[in-house]
XYZ file of C-alpha atoms in Angstrom:
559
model
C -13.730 9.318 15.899
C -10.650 11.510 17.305
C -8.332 13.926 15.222
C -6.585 14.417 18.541
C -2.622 13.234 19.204
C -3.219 10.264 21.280
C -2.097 6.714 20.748
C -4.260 4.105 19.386
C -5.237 1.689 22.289
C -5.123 -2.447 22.018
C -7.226 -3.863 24.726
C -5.528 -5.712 27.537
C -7.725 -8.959 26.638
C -6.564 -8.741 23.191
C -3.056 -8.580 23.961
C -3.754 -11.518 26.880
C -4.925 -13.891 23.765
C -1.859 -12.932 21.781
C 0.423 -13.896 23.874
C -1.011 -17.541 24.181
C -1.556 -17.836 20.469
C 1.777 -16.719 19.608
C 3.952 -18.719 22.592
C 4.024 -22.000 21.254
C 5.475 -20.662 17.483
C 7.677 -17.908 19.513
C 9.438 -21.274 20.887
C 8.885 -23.685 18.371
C 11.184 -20.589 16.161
C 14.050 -20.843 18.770
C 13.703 -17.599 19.764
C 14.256 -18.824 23.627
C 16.640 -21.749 23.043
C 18.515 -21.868 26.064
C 22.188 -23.517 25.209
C 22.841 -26.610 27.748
C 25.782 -25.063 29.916
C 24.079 -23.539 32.842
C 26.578 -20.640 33.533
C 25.600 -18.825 29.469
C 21.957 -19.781 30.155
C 22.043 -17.617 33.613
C 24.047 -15.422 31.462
C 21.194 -15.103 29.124
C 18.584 -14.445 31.379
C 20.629 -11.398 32.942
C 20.781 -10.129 29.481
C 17.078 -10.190 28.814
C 16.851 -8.965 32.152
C 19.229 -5.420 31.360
C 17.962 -5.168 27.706
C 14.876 -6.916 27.266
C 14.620 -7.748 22.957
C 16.532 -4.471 21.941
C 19.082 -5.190 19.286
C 22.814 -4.975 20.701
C 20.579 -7.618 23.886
C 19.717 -10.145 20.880
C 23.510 -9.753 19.429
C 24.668 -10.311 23.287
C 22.818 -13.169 23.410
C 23.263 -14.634 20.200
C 27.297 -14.614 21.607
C 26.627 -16.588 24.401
C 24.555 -19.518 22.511
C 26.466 -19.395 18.780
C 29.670 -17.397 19.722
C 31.497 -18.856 16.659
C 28.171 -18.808 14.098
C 28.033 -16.187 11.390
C 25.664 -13.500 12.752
C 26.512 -10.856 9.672
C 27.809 -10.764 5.903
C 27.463 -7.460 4.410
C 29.868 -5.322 2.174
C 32.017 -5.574 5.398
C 32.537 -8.895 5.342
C 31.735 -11.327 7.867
C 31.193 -11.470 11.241
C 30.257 -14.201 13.643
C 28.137 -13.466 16.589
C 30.774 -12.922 19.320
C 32.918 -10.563 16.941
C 30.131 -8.779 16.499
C 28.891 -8.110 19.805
C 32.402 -7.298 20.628
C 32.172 -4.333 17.753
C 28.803 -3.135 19.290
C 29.840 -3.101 23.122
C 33.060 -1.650 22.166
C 31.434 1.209 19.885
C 28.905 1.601 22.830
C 32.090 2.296 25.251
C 34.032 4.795 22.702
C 30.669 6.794 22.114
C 30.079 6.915 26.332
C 33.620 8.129 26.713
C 32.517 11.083 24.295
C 29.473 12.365 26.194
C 27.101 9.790 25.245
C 23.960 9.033 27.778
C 20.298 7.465 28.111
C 19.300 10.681 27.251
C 21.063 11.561 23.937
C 19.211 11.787 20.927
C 21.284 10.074 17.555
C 20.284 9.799 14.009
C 21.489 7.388 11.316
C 21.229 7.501 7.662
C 22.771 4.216 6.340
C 22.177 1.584 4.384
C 21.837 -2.239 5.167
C 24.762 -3.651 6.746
C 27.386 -3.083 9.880
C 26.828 0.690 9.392
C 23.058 0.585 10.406
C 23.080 -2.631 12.687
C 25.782 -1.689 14.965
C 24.355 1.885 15.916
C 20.700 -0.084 16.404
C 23.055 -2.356 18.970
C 24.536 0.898 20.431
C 20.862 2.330 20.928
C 19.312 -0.582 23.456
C 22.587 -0.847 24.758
C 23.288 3.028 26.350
C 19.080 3.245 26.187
C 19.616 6.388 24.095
C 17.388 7.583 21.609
C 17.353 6.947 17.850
C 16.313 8.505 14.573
C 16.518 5.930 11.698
C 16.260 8.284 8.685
C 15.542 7.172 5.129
C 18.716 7.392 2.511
C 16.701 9.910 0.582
C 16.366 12.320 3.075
C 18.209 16.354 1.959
C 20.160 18.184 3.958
C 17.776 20.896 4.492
C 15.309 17.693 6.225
C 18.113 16.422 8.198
C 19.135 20.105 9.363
C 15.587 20.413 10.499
C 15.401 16.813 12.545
C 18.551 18.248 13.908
C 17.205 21.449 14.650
C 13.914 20.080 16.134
C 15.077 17.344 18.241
C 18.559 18.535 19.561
C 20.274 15.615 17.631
C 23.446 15.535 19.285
C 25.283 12.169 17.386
C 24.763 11.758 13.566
C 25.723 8.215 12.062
C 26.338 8.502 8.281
C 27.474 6.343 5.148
C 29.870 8.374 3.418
C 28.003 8.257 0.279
C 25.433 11.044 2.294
C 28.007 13.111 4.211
C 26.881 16.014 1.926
C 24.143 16.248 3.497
C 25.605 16.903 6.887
C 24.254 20.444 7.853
C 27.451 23.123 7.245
C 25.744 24.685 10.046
C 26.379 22.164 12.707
C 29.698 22.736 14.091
C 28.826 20.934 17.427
C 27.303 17.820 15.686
C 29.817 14.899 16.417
C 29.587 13.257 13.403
C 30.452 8.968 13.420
C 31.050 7.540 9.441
C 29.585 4.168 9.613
C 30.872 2.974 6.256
C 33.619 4.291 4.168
C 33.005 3.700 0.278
C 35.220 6.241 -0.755
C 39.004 5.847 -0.302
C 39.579 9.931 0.152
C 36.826 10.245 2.546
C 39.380 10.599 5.769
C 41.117 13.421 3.527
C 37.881 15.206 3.029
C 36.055 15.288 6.076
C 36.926 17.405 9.217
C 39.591 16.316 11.661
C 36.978 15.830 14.204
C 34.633 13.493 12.703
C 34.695 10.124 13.855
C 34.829 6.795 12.182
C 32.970 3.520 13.525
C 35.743 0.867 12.784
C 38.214 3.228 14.221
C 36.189 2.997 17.231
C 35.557 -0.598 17.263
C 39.300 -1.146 17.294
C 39.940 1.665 20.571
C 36.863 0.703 22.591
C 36.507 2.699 25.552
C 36.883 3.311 29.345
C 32.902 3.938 29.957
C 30.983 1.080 31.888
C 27.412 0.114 30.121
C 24.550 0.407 32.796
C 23.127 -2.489 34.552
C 19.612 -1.657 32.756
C 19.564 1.621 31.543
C 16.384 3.406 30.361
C 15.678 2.658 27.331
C 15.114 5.786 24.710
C 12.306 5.709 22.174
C 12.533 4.520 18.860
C 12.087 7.302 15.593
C 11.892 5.922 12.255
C 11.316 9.103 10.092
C 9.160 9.150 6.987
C 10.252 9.440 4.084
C 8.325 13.098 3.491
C 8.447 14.345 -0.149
C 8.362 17.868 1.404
C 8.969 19.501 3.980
C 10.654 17.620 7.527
C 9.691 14.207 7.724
C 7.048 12.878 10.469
C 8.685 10.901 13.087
C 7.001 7.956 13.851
C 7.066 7.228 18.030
C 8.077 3.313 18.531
C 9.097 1.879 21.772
C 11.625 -1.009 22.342
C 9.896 -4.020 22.425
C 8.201 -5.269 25.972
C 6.806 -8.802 25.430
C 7.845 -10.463 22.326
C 4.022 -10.760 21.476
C 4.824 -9.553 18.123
C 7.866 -11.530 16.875
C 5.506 -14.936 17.963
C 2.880 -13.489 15.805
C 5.275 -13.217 12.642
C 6.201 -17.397 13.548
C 2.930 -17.909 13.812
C 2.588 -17.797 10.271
C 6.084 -17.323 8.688
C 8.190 -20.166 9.408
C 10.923 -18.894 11.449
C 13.676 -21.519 13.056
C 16.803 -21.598 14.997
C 19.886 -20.497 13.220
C 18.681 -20.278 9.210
C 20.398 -18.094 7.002
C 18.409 -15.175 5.564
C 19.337 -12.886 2.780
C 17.419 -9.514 3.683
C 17.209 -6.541 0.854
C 14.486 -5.309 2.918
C 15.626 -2.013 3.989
C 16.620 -2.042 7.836
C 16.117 1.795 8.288
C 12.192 1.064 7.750
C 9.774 -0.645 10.170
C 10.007 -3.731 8.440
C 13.731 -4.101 7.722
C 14.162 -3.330 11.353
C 11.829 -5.896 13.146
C 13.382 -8.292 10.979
C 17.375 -7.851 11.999
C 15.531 -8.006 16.049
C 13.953 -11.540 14.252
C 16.828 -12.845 12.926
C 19.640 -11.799 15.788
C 16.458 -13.233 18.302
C 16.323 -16.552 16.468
C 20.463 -17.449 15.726
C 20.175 -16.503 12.194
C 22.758 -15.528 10.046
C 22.260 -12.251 8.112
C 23.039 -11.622 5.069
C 22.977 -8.730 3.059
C 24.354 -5.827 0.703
C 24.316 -1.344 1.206
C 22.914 -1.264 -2.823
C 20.897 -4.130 -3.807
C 21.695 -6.487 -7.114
C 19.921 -8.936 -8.258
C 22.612 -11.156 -9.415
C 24.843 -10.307 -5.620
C 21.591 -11.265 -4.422
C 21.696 -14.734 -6.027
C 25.967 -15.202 -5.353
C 25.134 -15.014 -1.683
C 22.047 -17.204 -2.065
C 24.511 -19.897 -3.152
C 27.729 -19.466 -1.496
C 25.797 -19.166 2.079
C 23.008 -21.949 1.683
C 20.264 -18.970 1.992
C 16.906 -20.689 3.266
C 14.980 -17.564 3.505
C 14.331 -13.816 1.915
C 13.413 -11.343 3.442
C 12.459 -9.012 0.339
C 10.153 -6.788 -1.183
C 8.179 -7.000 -4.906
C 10.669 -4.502 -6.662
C 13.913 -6.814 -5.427
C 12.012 -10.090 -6.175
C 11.228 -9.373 -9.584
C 14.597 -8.268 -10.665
C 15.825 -11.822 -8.441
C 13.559 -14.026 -10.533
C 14.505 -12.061 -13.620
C 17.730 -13.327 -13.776
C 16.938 -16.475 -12.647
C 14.490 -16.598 -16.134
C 17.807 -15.279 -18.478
C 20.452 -17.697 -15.943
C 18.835 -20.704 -15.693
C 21.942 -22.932 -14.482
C 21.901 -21.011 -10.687
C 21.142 -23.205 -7.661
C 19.194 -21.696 -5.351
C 16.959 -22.648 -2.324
C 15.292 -24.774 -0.891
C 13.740 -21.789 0.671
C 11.629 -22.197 3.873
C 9.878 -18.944 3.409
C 10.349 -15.563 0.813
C 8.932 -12.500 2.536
C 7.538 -9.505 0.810
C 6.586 -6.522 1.880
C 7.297 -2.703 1.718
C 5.256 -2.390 -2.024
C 2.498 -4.288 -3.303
C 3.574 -7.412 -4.486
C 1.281 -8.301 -7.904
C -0.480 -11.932 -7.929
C 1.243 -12.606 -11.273
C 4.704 -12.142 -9.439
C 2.888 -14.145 -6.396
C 2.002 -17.733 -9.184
C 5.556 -17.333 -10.811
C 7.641 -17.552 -7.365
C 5.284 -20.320 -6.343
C 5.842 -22.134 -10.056
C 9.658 -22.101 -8.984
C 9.976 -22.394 -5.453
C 6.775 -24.177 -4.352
C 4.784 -22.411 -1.393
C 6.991 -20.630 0.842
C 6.004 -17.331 -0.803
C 4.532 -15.022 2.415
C 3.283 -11.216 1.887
C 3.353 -9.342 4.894
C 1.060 -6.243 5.114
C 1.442 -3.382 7.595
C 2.646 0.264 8.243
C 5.513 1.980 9.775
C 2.904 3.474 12.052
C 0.082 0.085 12.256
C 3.380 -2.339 12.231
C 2.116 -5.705 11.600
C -1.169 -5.702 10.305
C -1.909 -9.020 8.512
C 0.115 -11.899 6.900
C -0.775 -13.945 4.238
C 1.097 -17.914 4.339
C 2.294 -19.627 1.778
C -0.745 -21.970 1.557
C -2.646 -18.394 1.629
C -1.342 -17.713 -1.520
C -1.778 -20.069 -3.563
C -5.608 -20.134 -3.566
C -5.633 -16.333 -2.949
C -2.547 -14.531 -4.599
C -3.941 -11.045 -4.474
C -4.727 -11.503 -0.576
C -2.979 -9.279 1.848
C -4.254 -13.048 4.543
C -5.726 -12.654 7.617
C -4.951 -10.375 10.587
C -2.305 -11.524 12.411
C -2.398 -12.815 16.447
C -3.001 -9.729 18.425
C -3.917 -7.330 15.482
C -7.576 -6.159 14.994
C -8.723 -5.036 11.268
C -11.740 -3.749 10.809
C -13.027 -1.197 7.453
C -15.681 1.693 7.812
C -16.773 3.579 5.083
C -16.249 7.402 4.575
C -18.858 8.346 7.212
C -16.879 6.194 10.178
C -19.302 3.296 9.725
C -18.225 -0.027 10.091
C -18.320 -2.374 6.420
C -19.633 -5.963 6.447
C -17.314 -8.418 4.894
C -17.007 -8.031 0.609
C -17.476 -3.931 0.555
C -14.421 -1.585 0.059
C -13.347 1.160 2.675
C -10.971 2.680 4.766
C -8.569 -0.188 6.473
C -7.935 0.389 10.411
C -5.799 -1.354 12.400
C -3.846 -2.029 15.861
C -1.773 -4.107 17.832
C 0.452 -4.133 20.043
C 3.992 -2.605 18.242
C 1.498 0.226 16.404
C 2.752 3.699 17.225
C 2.670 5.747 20.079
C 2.130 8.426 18.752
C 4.074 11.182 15.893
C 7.243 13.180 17.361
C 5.495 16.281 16.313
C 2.367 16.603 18.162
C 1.055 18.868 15.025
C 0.973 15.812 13.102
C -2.568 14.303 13.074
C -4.213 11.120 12.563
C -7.324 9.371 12.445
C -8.739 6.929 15.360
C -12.128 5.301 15.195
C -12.533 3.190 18.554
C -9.120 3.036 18.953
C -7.920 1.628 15.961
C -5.388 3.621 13.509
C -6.641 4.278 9.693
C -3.680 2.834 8.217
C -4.158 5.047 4.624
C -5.287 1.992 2.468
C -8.901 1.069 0.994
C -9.742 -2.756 1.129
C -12.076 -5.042 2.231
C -12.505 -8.425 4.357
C -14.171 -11.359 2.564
C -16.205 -13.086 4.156
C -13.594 -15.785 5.887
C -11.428 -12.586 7.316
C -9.248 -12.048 4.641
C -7.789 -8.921 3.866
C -7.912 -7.662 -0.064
C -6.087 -4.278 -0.431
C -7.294 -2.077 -3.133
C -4.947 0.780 -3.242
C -3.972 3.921 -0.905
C -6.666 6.310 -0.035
C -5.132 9.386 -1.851
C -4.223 7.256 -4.884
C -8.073 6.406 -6.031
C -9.293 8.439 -8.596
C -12.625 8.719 -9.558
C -13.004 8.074 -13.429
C -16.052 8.355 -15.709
C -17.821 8.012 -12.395
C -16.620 5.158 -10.797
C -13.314 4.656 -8.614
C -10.361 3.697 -9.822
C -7.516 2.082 -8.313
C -3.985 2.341 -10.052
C -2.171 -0.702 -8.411
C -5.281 -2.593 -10.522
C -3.602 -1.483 -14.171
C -0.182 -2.440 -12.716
C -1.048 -6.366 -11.534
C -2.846 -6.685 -15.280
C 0.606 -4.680 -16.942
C 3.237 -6.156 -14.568
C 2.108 -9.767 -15.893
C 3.221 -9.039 -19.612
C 5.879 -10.122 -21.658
C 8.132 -7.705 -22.311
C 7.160 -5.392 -19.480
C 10.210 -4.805 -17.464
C 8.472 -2.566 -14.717
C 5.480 -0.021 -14.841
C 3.519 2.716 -12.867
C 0.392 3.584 -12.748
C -1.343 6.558 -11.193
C -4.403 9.073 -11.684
C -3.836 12.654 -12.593
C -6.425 14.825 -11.493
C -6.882 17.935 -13.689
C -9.797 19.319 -11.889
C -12.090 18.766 -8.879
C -14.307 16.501 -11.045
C -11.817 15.394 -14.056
C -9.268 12.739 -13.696
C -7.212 11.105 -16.302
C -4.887 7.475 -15.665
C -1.317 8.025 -16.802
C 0.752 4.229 -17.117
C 4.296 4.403 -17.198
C 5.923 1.361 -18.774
C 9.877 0.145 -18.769
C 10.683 -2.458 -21.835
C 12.732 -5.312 -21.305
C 14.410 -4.477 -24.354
C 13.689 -7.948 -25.615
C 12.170 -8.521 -29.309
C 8.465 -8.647 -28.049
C 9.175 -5.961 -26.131
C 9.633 -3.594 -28.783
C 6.140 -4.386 -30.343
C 4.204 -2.769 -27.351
C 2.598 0.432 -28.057
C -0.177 2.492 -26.274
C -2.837 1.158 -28.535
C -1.835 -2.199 -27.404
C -1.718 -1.915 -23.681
C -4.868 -0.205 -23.374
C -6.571 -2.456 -25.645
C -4.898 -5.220 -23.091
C -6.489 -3.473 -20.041
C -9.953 -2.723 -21.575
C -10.019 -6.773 -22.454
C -8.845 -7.383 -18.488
C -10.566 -4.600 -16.624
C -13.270 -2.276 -17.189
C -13.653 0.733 -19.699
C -12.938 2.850 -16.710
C -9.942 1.288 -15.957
C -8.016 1.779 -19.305
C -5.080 4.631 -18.919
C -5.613 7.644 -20.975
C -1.595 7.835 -21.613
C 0.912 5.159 -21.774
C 4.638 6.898 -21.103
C 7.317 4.676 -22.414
C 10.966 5.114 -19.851
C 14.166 3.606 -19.822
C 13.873 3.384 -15.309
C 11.463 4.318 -13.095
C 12.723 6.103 -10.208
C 12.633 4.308 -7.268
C 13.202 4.854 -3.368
C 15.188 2.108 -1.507
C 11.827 -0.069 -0.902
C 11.398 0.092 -4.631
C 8.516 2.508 -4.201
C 8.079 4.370 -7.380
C 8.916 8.724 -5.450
C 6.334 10.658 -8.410
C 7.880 13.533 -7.270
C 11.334 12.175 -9.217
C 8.973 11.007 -12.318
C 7.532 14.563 -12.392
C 11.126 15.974 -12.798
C 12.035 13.617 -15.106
C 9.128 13.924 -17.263
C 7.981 17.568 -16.808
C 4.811 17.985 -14.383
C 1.743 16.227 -16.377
C-alpha cells in the first residue's frame, strides 16, 4: 500500500483490451462520423490532429459535419454548432490579444450553459490551464486557489462576482453571464464581459497544436481551500467508447443535461455530446417543470441527470399527468445515490432506459449499470466498465471475495494524476485508487455500494449505513426528500439522526417519528432504526443535490 503522491497506474494490457472492447460502440455512437464531402472530412482530421477530443476541437468539428444543427440551448438561447464555434474561436482570439498563453492558469465558477462551455472551448483551444470551481466555493477559497496557483484569468456568473477577491487588482476578470441588468454599472471599468468579446474577436492567431494545459476540477471542500483534482485532456477516446458501450449514445440526439458541467461528470458529458452531434440542452438553476418544457419543445431523447433532479422531474410528472415526454433512449444518473424505489418508478414510466453511472471526480468512470441491469438489480451500481478494474480489500489491505463488504478501489484510464497540492494524500493498493466508498462484488461482478467510508457508523455493535434508512424513507408516501446520517457522540457511542421534508399532501401530515421508525424497524434491522426523526421545510442542497451537513448544522444548531 502507498500514502505517497503518485498516480494510480492502469496497465498497458488493460488499456490495450479497452480500446478493442470499446471501438465498435465508440463508432456505432457516431462519435467518428465522417460527413461525405472530402474537403470537411480532411478538415476534420486536421482538427483532431491540433486538438485531439478537447472541447472547443469537438465544437470545431461538430461545425464542419452539422454547421446549421443546434449544438446549445441554455438561458442564452440557442446556438447551432457553427455559431457556436464562431463564439469560442472568437473569445479564444480576444483573450490572446490580452496576454493569454499555453501557459496561463484560468478559473471558472459558472453554472451550466454558454458561460461554462465556452471557457472549456477556450481551454483546449489556447492549451491553457483550467480550474473548474464549484458554485459554492467563498471568496476566502477562491482568494486562496488564486493565491496558490497564480490564477491569472477568472471567469464568473455575475450571481458570484462577490466573491471576487478585493485583493486582486491584477486579476482580469471575464463575466460569463449577466443575470443582473446593473451588473455593467457595478463592476470595475476593467472587467471584461464574454459576449462583448464574442462580438470584437481578436487579432491573435490560435496555434497549430498548442500544448495542452492540465485540467483542475476543484472539490467542493467544506473547509479550508479545496483539493484540486489533476485531469489531463483526453488522449485516446478509450473512455467515451466505454460509456457507449453500455449507455446508448448515437449521432445527433438531443440531451437535456442538469448534471452539473463544473464536476467530472457534467464535464465528460458536454466532450460526449459535442463528440457525438448532439444537441445540448440545458438551464444555470435547475426546475423541474423548465426541465420538462424543454423535454417537449426540443424532442429530448436522453437525460443526463442526477437522483435529486429526477425525483423532483417525475414529481411533477405524478401531479401533471397530461405532459408528453420521451421516448427516451437512455436517463443517466449519477453525482448522488440514486434509491432503487426511484430506480422501479422511472422504469414503470419510461420502460428500461434508466442507467446509473458510478464513479469519482478522482476514479472517473468506475462502473455502469444498463438499463436491463436495473431492472433485475435496482440497487446495483453494474459492472465495471471496459478498461476499469474494481476490486474491495478489507481494512487490513486484503483483498474480499465476491458477497463481503469493504473498501471499493478503482482505476482506469481518465482516473487522476494526481492532487494539485502534493500535501494532499491518498490511498493506493497495487495501483488502484480507494475511491472513499464501502461495497461489495457479487458473485457475477456486480458492484453493490453500501455507503461512504466516513459515513458508517457503528451502532449497538454492528455497522450502519445511512443511505440504507434513506432508500426504505425515500420510497414513502408523503416523503418529499430525507437525510440520513450518524452522529457520533463519543469514540464508542453513535446515534442515527433522519431528516425528513413533507410533501405537504394529506398523508403527509400523518407521519410522525413513532411512525417512521416503526417503518424502518419493520424494513431493516433494530440497529438500523434512527434515534431522531427532524421534520424541515428543505434540505440544503449543493448543485449535485448532495445534501452540504455543514448548511443543516447551521440551520438546525450543531446536534
Amino acid at each position: 500500500m502507498s500514502h505517497k503522491p503518485e498516480p494510480p497506474h492502469l496497465p498497458l494490457a488493460v488499456q490495450v483490451k479497452a480500446f478493442f472492447q470499446t471501438l465498435p460502440p465508440l463508432l456505432k455512437s457516431g462519435g467518428f462520423y465522417f460527413p461525405p464531402n472530402v474537403k470537411k472530412s480532411v478538415e476534420m482530421l486536421n482538427s483532431l490532429r491540433r486538438w485531439r477530443f478537447a472541447v472547443g476541437g469537438l465544437i470545431h468539428m461538430g461545425a464542419l459535419r452539422y454547421a446549421d444543427q443546434l449544438a446549445l440551448v441554455d438561458d442564452g438561447g440557442e446556438l447551432t454548432y457553427s455559431e457556436l464555434d464562431h463564439m469560442c474561436q472568437n473569445v479564444a482570439r480576444a483573450l490572446m490579444d490580452r496576454g493569454m498563453t499555453a501557459e496561463t492558469k484560468f478559473g471558472i465558477i459558472a453554472r451550466n450553459g454558454r458561460g461554462i462551455i465556452v471557457p472549456m472551448a477556450v481551454k483546449g483551444l489556447i492549451g491553457a490551464e483550467i480550474m473548474l470551481m464549484n458554485v459554492g466555493s467563498s471568496e476566502a477559497q477562491i482568494d486562496g486557489i488564486i493565491e496558490q496557483n497564480d490564477v491569472s484569468f477568472m471567469f464568473i456568473d455575475d450571481e458570484f462576482i462577490d466573491r471576487i477577491p478585493k485583493n486582486r487588482k491584477d486579476l482580469t476578470v471575464v463575466i460569463t453571464h449577466v443575470s443582473d441588468p446593473e451588473t455593467r454599472n457595478k463592476v470595475p471599468s476593467h472587467w471584461l464581459f464574454m459576449e462583448d468579446l464574442a462580438a470584437q474577436g481578436g487579432n491573435s492567431k490560435i496555434e497549430d497544436s498548442p500544448k495542452q494545459g492540465r485540467i483542475i476540477i476543484m472539490s467542493s471542500g467544506t473547509t479550508g481551500i479545496p483539493k484540486g483534482v489533476l485531469r489531463d485532456e483526453p488522449k485516446t477516446p478509450n473512455s467515451v467508447g466505454a460509456i457507449a458501450q453500455r449507455i446508448p449514445w448515437r449521432r445527433n440526439m438531443v440531451i437535456q443535461q442538469s448534471a452539473s458541467m463544473f464536476h467530472a461528470w457534467g464535464w465528460a458529458n458536454v466532450l460526449i455530446g459535442f463528440g457525438t452531434g448532439a444537441t445540448i440542452v440545458t438551464m444555470r438553476v435547475f426546475d423541474a417543470h423548465k426541465m420538462i418544457e424543454q423535454c417537449e419543445k426540443y424532442n429530448v431523447n436522453g437525460l443526463i441527470s442526477a437522483a435529486f433532479f429526477l425525483r423532483q422531474f417525475k414529481d411533477v410528472l405524478d401531479d401533471e399527468p397530461g405532459h408528453k415526454v420521451g421516448p427516451f433512449k437512455f436517463i443517466v444518473s449519477s453525482g448522488n445515490a440514486i434509491p432503487a424505489w426511484l430506480v422501479r418508478t422511472l422504469i414503470h414510466r419510461f420502460g428500461p432506459v434508466v442507467y446509473n453511472f458510478y464513479g469519482s471526480t478522482e476514479a472517473g468512470l468506475t462502473s455502469i449499470a444498463t438499463g436491463q441491469d436495473l431492472m433485475t438489480r435496482p440497487d446495483s451500481a453494474g459492472r465495471p466498465a471496459a478498461g476499469a478494474i474494481v476490486r474491495i480489500y478489507d481494512d487490513n489491505d486484503k483483498e474480499l471475495p465476491a458477497g463481503q463488504v469493504g473498501r471499493i478501489f478503482t482505476c482506469q484510464e481518465q482516473t487522476f494524476t494526481g492532487y494539485l497540492n502534493p500535501e494532499d494524500k491518498y490511498t493506493l493498493i497495487d495501483g488502484l485508487f480507494e475511491i472513499g466508498d464501502r461495497g461489495y462484488l457479487d458473485s457475477e461482478g456486480y458492484l453493490y455500494i453500501s455507503g461512504r467510508s466516513d459515513d458508517m457508523v457503528i451502532k449497538g455493535g454492528e455497522n450502519v449505513f445511512p443511505r440504507e434508512v434513506e432508500e426504505i424513507i425515500g420510497s414513502i408516501p408523503g416523503v418529499d426528500d430525507c437525510y440520513c446520517r450518524g452522529i457520533q457522540n463519543d469514540e464508542i457511542i453513535a446515534d442515527l439522526y433522519l431528516y425528513v421534508v413533507r410533501s405537504g399532501s394529506k398523508v403527509s401530515k400523518e407521519l410522525d417519528q413513532e411512525y417512521l421508525q416503526k417503518y424502518v424497524r419493520e424494513h431493516l434491522a433494530d440497529h438500523s432504526v434512527p434515534d431522531k426523526v427532524i421534520f424541515m421545510d428543505e434540505l440544503p442542497r449543493n448543485a449535485v443535490g448532495k445534501v452540504v451537513p455543514r448548511e443543516l448544522d447551521a440551520i438546525l444548531g450543531k446536534h
